[in-house]
mmCIF file of C-alpha atoms in Angstrom:
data_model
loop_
_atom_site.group_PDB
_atom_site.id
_atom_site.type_symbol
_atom_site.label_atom_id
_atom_site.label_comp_id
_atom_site.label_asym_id
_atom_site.label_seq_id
_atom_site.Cartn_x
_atom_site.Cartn_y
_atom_site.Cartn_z
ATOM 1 C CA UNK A 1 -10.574 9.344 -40.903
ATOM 2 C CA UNK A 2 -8.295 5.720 -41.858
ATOM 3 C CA UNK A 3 -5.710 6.928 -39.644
ATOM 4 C CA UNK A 4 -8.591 7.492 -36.407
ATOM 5 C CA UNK A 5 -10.088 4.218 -37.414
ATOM 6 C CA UNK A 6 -6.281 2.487 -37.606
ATOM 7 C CA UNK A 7 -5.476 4.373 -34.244
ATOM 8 C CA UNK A 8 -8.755 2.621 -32.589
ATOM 9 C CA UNK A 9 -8.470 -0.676 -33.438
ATOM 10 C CA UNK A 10 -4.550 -0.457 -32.247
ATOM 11 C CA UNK A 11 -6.001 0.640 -28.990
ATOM 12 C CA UNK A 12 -8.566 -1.972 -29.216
ATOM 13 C CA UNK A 13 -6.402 -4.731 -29.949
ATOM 14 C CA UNK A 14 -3.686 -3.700 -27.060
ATOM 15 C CA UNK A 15 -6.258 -3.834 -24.489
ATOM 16 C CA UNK A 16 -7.515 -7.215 -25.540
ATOM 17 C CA UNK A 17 -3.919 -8.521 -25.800
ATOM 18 C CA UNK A 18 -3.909 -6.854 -21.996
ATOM 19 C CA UNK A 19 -6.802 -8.326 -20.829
ATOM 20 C CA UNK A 20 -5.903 -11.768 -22.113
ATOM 21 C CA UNK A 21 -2.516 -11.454 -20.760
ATOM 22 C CA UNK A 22 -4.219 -10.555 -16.964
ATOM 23 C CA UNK A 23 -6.849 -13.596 -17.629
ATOM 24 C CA UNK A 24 -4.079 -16.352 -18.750
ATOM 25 C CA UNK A 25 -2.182 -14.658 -15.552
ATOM 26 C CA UNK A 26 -5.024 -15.532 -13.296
ATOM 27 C CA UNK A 27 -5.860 -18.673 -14.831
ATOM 28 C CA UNK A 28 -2.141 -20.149 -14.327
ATOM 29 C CA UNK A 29 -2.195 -19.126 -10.805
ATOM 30 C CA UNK A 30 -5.593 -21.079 -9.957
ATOM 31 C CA UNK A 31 -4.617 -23.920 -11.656
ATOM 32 C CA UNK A 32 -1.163 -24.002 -9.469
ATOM 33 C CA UNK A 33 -3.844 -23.582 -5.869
ATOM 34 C CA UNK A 34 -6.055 -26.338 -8.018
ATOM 35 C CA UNK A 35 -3.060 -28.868 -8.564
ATOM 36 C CA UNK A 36 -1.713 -27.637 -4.785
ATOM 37 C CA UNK A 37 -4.809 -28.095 -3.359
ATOM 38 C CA UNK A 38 -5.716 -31.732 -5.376
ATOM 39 C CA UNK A 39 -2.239 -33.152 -4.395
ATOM 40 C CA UNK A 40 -2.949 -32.137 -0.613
ATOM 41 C CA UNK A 41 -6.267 -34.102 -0.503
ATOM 42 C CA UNK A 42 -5.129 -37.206 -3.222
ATOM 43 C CA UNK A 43 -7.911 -36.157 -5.655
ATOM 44 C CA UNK A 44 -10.079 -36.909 -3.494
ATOM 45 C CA UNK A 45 -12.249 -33.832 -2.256
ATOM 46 C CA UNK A 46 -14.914 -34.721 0.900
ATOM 47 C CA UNK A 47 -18.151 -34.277 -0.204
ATOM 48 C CA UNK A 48 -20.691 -32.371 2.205
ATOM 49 C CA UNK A 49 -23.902 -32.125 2.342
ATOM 50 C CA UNK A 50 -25.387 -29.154 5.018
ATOM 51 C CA UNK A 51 -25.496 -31.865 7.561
ATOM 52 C CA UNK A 52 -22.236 -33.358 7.445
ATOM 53 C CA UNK A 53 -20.965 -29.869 7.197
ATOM 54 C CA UNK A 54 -22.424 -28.565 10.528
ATOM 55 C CA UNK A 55 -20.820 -31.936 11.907
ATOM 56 C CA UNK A 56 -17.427 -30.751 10.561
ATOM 57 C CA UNK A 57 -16.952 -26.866 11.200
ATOM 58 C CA UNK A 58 -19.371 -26.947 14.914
ATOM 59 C CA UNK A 59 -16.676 -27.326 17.337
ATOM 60 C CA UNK A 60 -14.579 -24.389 15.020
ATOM 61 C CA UNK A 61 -17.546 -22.637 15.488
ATOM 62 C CA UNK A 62 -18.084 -22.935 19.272
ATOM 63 C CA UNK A 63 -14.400 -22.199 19.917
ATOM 64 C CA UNK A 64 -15.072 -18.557 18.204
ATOM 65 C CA UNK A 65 -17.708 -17.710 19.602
ATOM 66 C CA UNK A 66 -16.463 -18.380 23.303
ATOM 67 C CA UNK A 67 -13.302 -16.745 22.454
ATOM 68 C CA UNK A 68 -15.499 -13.425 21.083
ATOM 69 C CA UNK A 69 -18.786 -13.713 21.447
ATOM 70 C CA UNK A 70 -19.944 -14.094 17.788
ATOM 71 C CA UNK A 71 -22.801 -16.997 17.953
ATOM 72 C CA UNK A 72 -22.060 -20.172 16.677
ATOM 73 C CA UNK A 73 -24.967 -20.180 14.743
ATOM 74 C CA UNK A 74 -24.270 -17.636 12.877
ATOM 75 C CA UNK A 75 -20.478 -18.621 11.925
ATOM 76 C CA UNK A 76 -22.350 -21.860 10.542
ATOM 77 C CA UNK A 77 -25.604 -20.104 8.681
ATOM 78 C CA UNK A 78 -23.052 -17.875 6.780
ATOM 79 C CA UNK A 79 -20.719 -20.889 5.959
ATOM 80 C CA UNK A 80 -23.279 -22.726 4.708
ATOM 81 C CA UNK A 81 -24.740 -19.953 2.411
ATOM 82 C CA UNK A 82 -21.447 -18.686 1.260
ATOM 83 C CA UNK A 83 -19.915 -21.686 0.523
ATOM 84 C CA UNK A 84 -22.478 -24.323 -0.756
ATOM 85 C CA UNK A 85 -21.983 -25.893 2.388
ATOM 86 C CA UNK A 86 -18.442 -26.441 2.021
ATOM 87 C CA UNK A 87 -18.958 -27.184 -1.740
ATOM 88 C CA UNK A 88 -17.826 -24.402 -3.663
ATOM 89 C CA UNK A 89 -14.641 -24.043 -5.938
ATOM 90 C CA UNK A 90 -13.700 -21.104 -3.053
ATOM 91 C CA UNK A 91 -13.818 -23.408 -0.278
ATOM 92 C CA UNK A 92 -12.843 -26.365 -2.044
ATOM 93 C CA UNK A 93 -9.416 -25.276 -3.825
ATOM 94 C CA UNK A 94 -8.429 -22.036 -1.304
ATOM 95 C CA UNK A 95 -9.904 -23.258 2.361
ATOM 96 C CA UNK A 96 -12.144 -19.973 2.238
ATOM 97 C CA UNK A 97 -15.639 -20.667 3.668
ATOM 98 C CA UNK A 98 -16.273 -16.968 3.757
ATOM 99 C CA UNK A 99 -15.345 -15.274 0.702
ATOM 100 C CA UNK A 100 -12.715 -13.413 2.722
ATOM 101 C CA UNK A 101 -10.698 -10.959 -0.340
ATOM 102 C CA UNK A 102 -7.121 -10.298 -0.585
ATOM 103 C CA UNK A 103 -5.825 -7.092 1.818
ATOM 104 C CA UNK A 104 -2.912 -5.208 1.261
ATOM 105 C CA UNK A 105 -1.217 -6.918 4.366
ATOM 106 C CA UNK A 106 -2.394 -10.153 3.320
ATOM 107 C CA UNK A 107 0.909 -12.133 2.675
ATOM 108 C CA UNK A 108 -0.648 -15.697 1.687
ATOM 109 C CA UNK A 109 -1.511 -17.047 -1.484
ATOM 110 C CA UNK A 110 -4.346 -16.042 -3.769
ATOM 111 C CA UNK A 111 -6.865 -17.443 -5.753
ATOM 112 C CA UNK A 112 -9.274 -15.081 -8.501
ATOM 113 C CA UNK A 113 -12.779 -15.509 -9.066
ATOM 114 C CA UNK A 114 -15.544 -12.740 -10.472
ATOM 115 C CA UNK A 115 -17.160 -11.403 -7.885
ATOM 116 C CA UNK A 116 -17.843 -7.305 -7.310
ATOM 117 C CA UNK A 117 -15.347 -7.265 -10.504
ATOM 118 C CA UNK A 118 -13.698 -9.875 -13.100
ATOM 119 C CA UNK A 119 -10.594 -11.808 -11.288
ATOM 120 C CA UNK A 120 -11.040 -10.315 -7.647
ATOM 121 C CA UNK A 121 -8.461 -11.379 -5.329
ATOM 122 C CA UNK A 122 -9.612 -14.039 -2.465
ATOM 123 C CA UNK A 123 -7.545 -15.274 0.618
ATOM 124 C CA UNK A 124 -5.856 -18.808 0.499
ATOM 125 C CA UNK A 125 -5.933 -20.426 3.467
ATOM 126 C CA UNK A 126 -4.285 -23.660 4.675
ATOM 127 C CA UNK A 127 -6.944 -25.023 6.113
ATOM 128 C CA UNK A 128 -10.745 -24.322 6.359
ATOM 129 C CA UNK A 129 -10.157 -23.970 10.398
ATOM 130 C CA UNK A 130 -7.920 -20.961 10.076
ATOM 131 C CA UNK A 131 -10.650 -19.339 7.355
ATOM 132 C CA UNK A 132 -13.060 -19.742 10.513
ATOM 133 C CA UNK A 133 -10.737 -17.972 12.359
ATOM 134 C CA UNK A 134 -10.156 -15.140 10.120
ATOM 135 C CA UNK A 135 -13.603 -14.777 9.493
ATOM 136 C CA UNK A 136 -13.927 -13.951 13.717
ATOM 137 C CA UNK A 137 -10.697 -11.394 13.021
ATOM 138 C CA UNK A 138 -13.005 -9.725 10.017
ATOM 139 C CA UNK A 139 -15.769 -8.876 12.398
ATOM 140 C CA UNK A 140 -13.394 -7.522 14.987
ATOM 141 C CA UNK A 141 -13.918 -4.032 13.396
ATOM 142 C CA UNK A 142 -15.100 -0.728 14.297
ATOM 143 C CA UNK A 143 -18.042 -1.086 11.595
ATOM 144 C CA UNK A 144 -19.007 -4.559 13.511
ATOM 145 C CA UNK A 145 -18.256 -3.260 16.932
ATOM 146 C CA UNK A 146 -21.805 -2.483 18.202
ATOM 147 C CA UNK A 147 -22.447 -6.353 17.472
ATOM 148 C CA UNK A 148 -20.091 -7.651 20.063
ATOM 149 C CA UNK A 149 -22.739 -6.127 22.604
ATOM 150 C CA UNK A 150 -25.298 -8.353 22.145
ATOM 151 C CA UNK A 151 -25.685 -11.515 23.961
ATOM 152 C CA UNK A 152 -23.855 -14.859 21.986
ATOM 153 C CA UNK A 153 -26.990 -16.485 22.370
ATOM 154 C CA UNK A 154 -28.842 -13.886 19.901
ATOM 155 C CA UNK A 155 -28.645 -14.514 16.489
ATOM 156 C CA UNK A 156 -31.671 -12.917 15.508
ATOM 157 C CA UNK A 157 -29.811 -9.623 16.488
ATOM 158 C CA UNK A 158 -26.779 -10.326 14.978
ATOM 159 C CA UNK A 159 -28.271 -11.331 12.200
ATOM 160 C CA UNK A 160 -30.000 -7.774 11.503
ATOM 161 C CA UNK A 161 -27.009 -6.445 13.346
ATOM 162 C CA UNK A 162 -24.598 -7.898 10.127
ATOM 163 C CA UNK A 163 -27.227 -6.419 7.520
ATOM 164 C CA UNK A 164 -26.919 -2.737 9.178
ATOM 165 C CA UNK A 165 -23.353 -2.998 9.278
ATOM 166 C CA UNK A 166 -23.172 -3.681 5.580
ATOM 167 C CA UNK A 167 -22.527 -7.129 5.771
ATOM 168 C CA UNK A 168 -24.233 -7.676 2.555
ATOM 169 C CA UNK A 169 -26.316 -5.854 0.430
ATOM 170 C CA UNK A 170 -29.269 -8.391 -0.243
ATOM 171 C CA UNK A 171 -32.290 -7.474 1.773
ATOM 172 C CA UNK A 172 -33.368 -10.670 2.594
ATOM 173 C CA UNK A 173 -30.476 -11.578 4.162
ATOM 174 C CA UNK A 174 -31.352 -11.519 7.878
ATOM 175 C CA UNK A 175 -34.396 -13.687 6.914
ATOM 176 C CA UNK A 176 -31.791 -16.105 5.065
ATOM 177 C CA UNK A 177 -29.552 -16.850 8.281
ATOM 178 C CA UNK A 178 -32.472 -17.082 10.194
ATOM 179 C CA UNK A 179 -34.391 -19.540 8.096
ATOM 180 C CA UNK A 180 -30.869 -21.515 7.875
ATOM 181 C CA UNK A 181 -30.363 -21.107 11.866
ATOM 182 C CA UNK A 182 -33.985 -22.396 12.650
ATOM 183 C CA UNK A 183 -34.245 -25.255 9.492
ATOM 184 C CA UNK A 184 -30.813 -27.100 11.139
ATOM 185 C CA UNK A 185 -31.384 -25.875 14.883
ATOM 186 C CA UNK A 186 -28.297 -24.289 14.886
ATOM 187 C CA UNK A 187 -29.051 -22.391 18.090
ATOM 188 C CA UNK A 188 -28.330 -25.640 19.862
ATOM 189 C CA UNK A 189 -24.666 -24.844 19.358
ATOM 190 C CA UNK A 190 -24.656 -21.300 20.869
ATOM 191 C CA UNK A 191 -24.149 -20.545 24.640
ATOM 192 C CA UNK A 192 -25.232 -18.390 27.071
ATOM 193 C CA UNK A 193 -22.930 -16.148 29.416
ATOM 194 C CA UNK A 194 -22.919 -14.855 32.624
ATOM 195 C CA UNK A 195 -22.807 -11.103 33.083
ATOM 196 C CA UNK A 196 -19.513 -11.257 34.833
ATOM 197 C CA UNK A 197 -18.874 -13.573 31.404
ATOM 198 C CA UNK A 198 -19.717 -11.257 29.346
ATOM 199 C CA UNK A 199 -18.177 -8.209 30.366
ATOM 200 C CA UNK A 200 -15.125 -9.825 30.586
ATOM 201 C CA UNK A 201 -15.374 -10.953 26.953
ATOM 202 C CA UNK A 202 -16.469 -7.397 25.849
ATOM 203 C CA UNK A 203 -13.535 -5.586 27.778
ATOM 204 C CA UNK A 204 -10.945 -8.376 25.625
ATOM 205 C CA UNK A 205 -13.045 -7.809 22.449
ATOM 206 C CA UNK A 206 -13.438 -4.079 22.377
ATOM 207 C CA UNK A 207 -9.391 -3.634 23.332
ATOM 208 C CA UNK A 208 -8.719 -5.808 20.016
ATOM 209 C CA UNK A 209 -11.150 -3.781 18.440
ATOM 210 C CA UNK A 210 -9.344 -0.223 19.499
ATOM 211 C CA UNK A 211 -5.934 -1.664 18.398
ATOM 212 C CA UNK A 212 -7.511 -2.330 14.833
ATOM 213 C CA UNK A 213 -9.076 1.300 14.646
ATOM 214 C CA UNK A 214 -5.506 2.430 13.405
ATOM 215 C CA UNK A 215 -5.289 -0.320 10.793
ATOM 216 C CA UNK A 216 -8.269 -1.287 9.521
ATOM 217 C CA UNK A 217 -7.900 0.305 6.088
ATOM 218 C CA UNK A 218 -4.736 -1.894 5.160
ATOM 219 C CA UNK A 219 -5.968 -4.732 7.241
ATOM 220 C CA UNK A 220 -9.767 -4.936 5.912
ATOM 221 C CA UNK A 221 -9.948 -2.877 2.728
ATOM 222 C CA UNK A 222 -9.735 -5.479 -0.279
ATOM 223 C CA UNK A 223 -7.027 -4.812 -2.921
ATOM 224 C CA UNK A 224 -9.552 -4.566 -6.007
ATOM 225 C CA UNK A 225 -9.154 -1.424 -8.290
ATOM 226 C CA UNK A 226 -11.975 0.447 -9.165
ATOM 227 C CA UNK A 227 -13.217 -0.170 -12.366
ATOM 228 C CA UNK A 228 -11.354 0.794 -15.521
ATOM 229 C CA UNK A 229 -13.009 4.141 -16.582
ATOM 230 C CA UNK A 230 -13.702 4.977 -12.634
ATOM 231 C CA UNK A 231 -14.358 8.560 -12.625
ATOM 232 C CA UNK A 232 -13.075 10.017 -9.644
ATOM 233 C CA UNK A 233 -14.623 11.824 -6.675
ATOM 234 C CA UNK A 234 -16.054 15.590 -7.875
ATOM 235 C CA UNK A 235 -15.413 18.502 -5.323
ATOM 236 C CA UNK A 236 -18.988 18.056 -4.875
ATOM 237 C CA UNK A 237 -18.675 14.626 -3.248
ATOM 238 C CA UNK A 238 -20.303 12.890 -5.934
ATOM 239 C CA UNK A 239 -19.446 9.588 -8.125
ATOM 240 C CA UNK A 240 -20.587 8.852 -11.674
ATOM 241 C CA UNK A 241 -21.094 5.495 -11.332
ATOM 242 C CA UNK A 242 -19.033 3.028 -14.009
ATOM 243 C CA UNK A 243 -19.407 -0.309 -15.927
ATOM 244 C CA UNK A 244 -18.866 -2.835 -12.882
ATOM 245 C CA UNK A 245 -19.754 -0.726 -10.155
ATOM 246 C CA UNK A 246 -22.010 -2.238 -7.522
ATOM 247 C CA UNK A 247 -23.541 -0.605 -4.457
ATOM 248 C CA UNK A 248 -21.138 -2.760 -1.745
ATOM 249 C CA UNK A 249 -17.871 -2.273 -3.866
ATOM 250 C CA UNK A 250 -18.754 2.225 -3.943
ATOM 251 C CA UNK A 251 -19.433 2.046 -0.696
ATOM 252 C CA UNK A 252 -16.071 0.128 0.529
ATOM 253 C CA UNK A 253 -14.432 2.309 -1.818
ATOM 254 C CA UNK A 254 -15.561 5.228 -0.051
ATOM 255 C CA UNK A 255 -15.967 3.756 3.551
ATOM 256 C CA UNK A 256 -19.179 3.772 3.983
ATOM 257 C CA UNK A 257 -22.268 1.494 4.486
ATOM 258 C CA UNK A 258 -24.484 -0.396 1.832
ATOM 259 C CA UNK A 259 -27.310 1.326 3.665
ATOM 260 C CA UNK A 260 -25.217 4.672 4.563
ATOM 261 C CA UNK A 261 -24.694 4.986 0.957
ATOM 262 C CA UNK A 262 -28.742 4.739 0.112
ATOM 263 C CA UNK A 263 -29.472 6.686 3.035
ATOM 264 C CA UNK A 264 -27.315 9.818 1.399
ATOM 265 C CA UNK A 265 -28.746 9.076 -1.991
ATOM 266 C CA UNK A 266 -32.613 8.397 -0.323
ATOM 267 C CA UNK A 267 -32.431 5.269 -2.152
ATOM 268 C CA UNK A 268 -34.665 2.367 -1.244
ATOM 269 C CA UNK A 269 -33.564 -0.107 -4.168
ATOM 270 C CA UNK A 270 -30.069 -2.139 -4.065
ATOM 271 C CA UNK A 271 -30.365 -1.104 -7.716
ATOM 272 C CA UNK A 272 -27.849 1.136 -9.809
ATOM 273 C CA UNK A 273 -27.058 2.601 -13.651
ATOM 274 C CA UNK A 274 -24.673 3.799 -15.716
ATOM 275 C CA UNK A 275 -23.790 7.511 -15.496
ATOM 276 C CA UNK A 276 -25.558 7.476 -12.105
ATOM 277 C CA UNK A 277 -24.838 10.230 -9.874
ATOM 278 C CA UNK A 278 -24.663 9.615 -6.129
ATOM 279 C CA UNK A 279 -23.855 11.213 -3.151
ATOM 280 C CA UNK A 280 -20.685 9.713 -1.210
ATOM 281 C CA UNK A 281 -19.596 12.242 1.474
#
């Protein structure tokens, strides 16, 4: 029974030193983005508020969606929610307006935050320009595709549009681009197209899209492990969900949906538990 007891507090004690040897890992790298990133701007961040922020990133925003289609309004309503407006450590520090994650392919530098897990990889970007731009080249999916239909000039449709897709997993949050789109008149920004316009842009958009098809795992598939203890997928095509599991990282693990996966499982909660058993093929 001593020797058991000895035996699990070895193990305990090597997976602590572990886990503080990933964390101090992280840490170090963050600080060298931090002291990057402070050096680059003299200490001196800008401070937005929503305002000044729609001032900065509009034109960004207008380029995109001319060049793809994607409303302006949009581009802005999710910058300002996912990055406090241009506030956040994420945007701040690593230029990512988006919360954009780390890709196999992705050869820039990285910074680590908790997010769906403890120290999950996000994209490093030089400036917050070319995190607008990748955010355009994240949508340019087959997932997305079906979006690129719709007129520029419709962001109620896109914003439902991102929320079917699996854009995010909160309900509400159609109703929370929408409310941001219509509180700072952000539909000024977005333009309408011709038809001529607009089937030209499709044809360009829907070609990148097919070249992608091939390469979207490595290109858009985030680098995070599944959690430790991950049990994997049973002949059955079920998965016992884990500590750290959410609903958005099983379903990316698995390629699906937020709302494919609760359609297989008839679930109408976002809502999971331990030892859960869910369908996933």
């Amino acid at each position: 029974m001593r020797s058991y007891l000895q035996l699990s507090v070895l193990a305990f004690a090597f997976l602590f030193l572990c886990s503080c040897g990933a964390s101090r890992k992280y840490s170090s790298n963050n600080k060298q983005i931090e002291k990057a990133a402070n050096k680059a701007n003299n200490n001196s961040y800008k401070s937005y508020n929503t305002l000044s922020y729609i001032d900065e990133f509009k034109a960004v925003a207008i380029e995109e969606m001319n060049a793809y289609g994607i409303p302006a309004s949009i581009t802005l309503a999710q910058g300002i929610l996912e990055s406090g407006s241009g506030n956040s450590d994420l945007a701040k520090y690593a230029n990512n307006h988006f919360g954009i994650k780390c890709t196999s392919d992705w050869k820039g530098k990285n910074y680590f935050r908790d997010d769906d897990q403890k120290n999950d990889c996000f994209r490093v970007y030089k400036d917050a320009r070319e995190s607008f731009k990748d955010h355009s080249e994240f949508l340019k999916r087959k997932r997305y595709s079906f979006l690129f239909q719709l007129d520029k000039n419709d962001y109620k449709s896109w914003a439902q549009g991102l929320k079917t897709a699996g854009y995010a997993t909160n309900p509400r949050y159609p109703d929370l681009l929408i409310n941001t789109i219509e509180k700072y008149q952000l539909y000024q920004y977005d333009q309408s197209e011709s038809e001529k316009q607009k089937i030209a842009r499709e044809d360009r958009v829907f070609t990148e899209i097919n070249q992608n098809i091939p390469q979207e795992k490595k290109k858009f598939t985030p680098v995070d492990t599944p959690p430790a203890g991950a049990k994997p997928i049973l002949a059955d095509g079920t998965y016992t969900v884990v500590k750290g599991d959410t609903l958005y990282n099983i379903a990316k693990r698995f390629n699906l949906t937020v709302d494919e996966l609760k359609m297989l499982n008839e679930m109408t909660a976002d809502s999971i538990r331990l030892g859960q058993i869910l369908k996933v093929k």
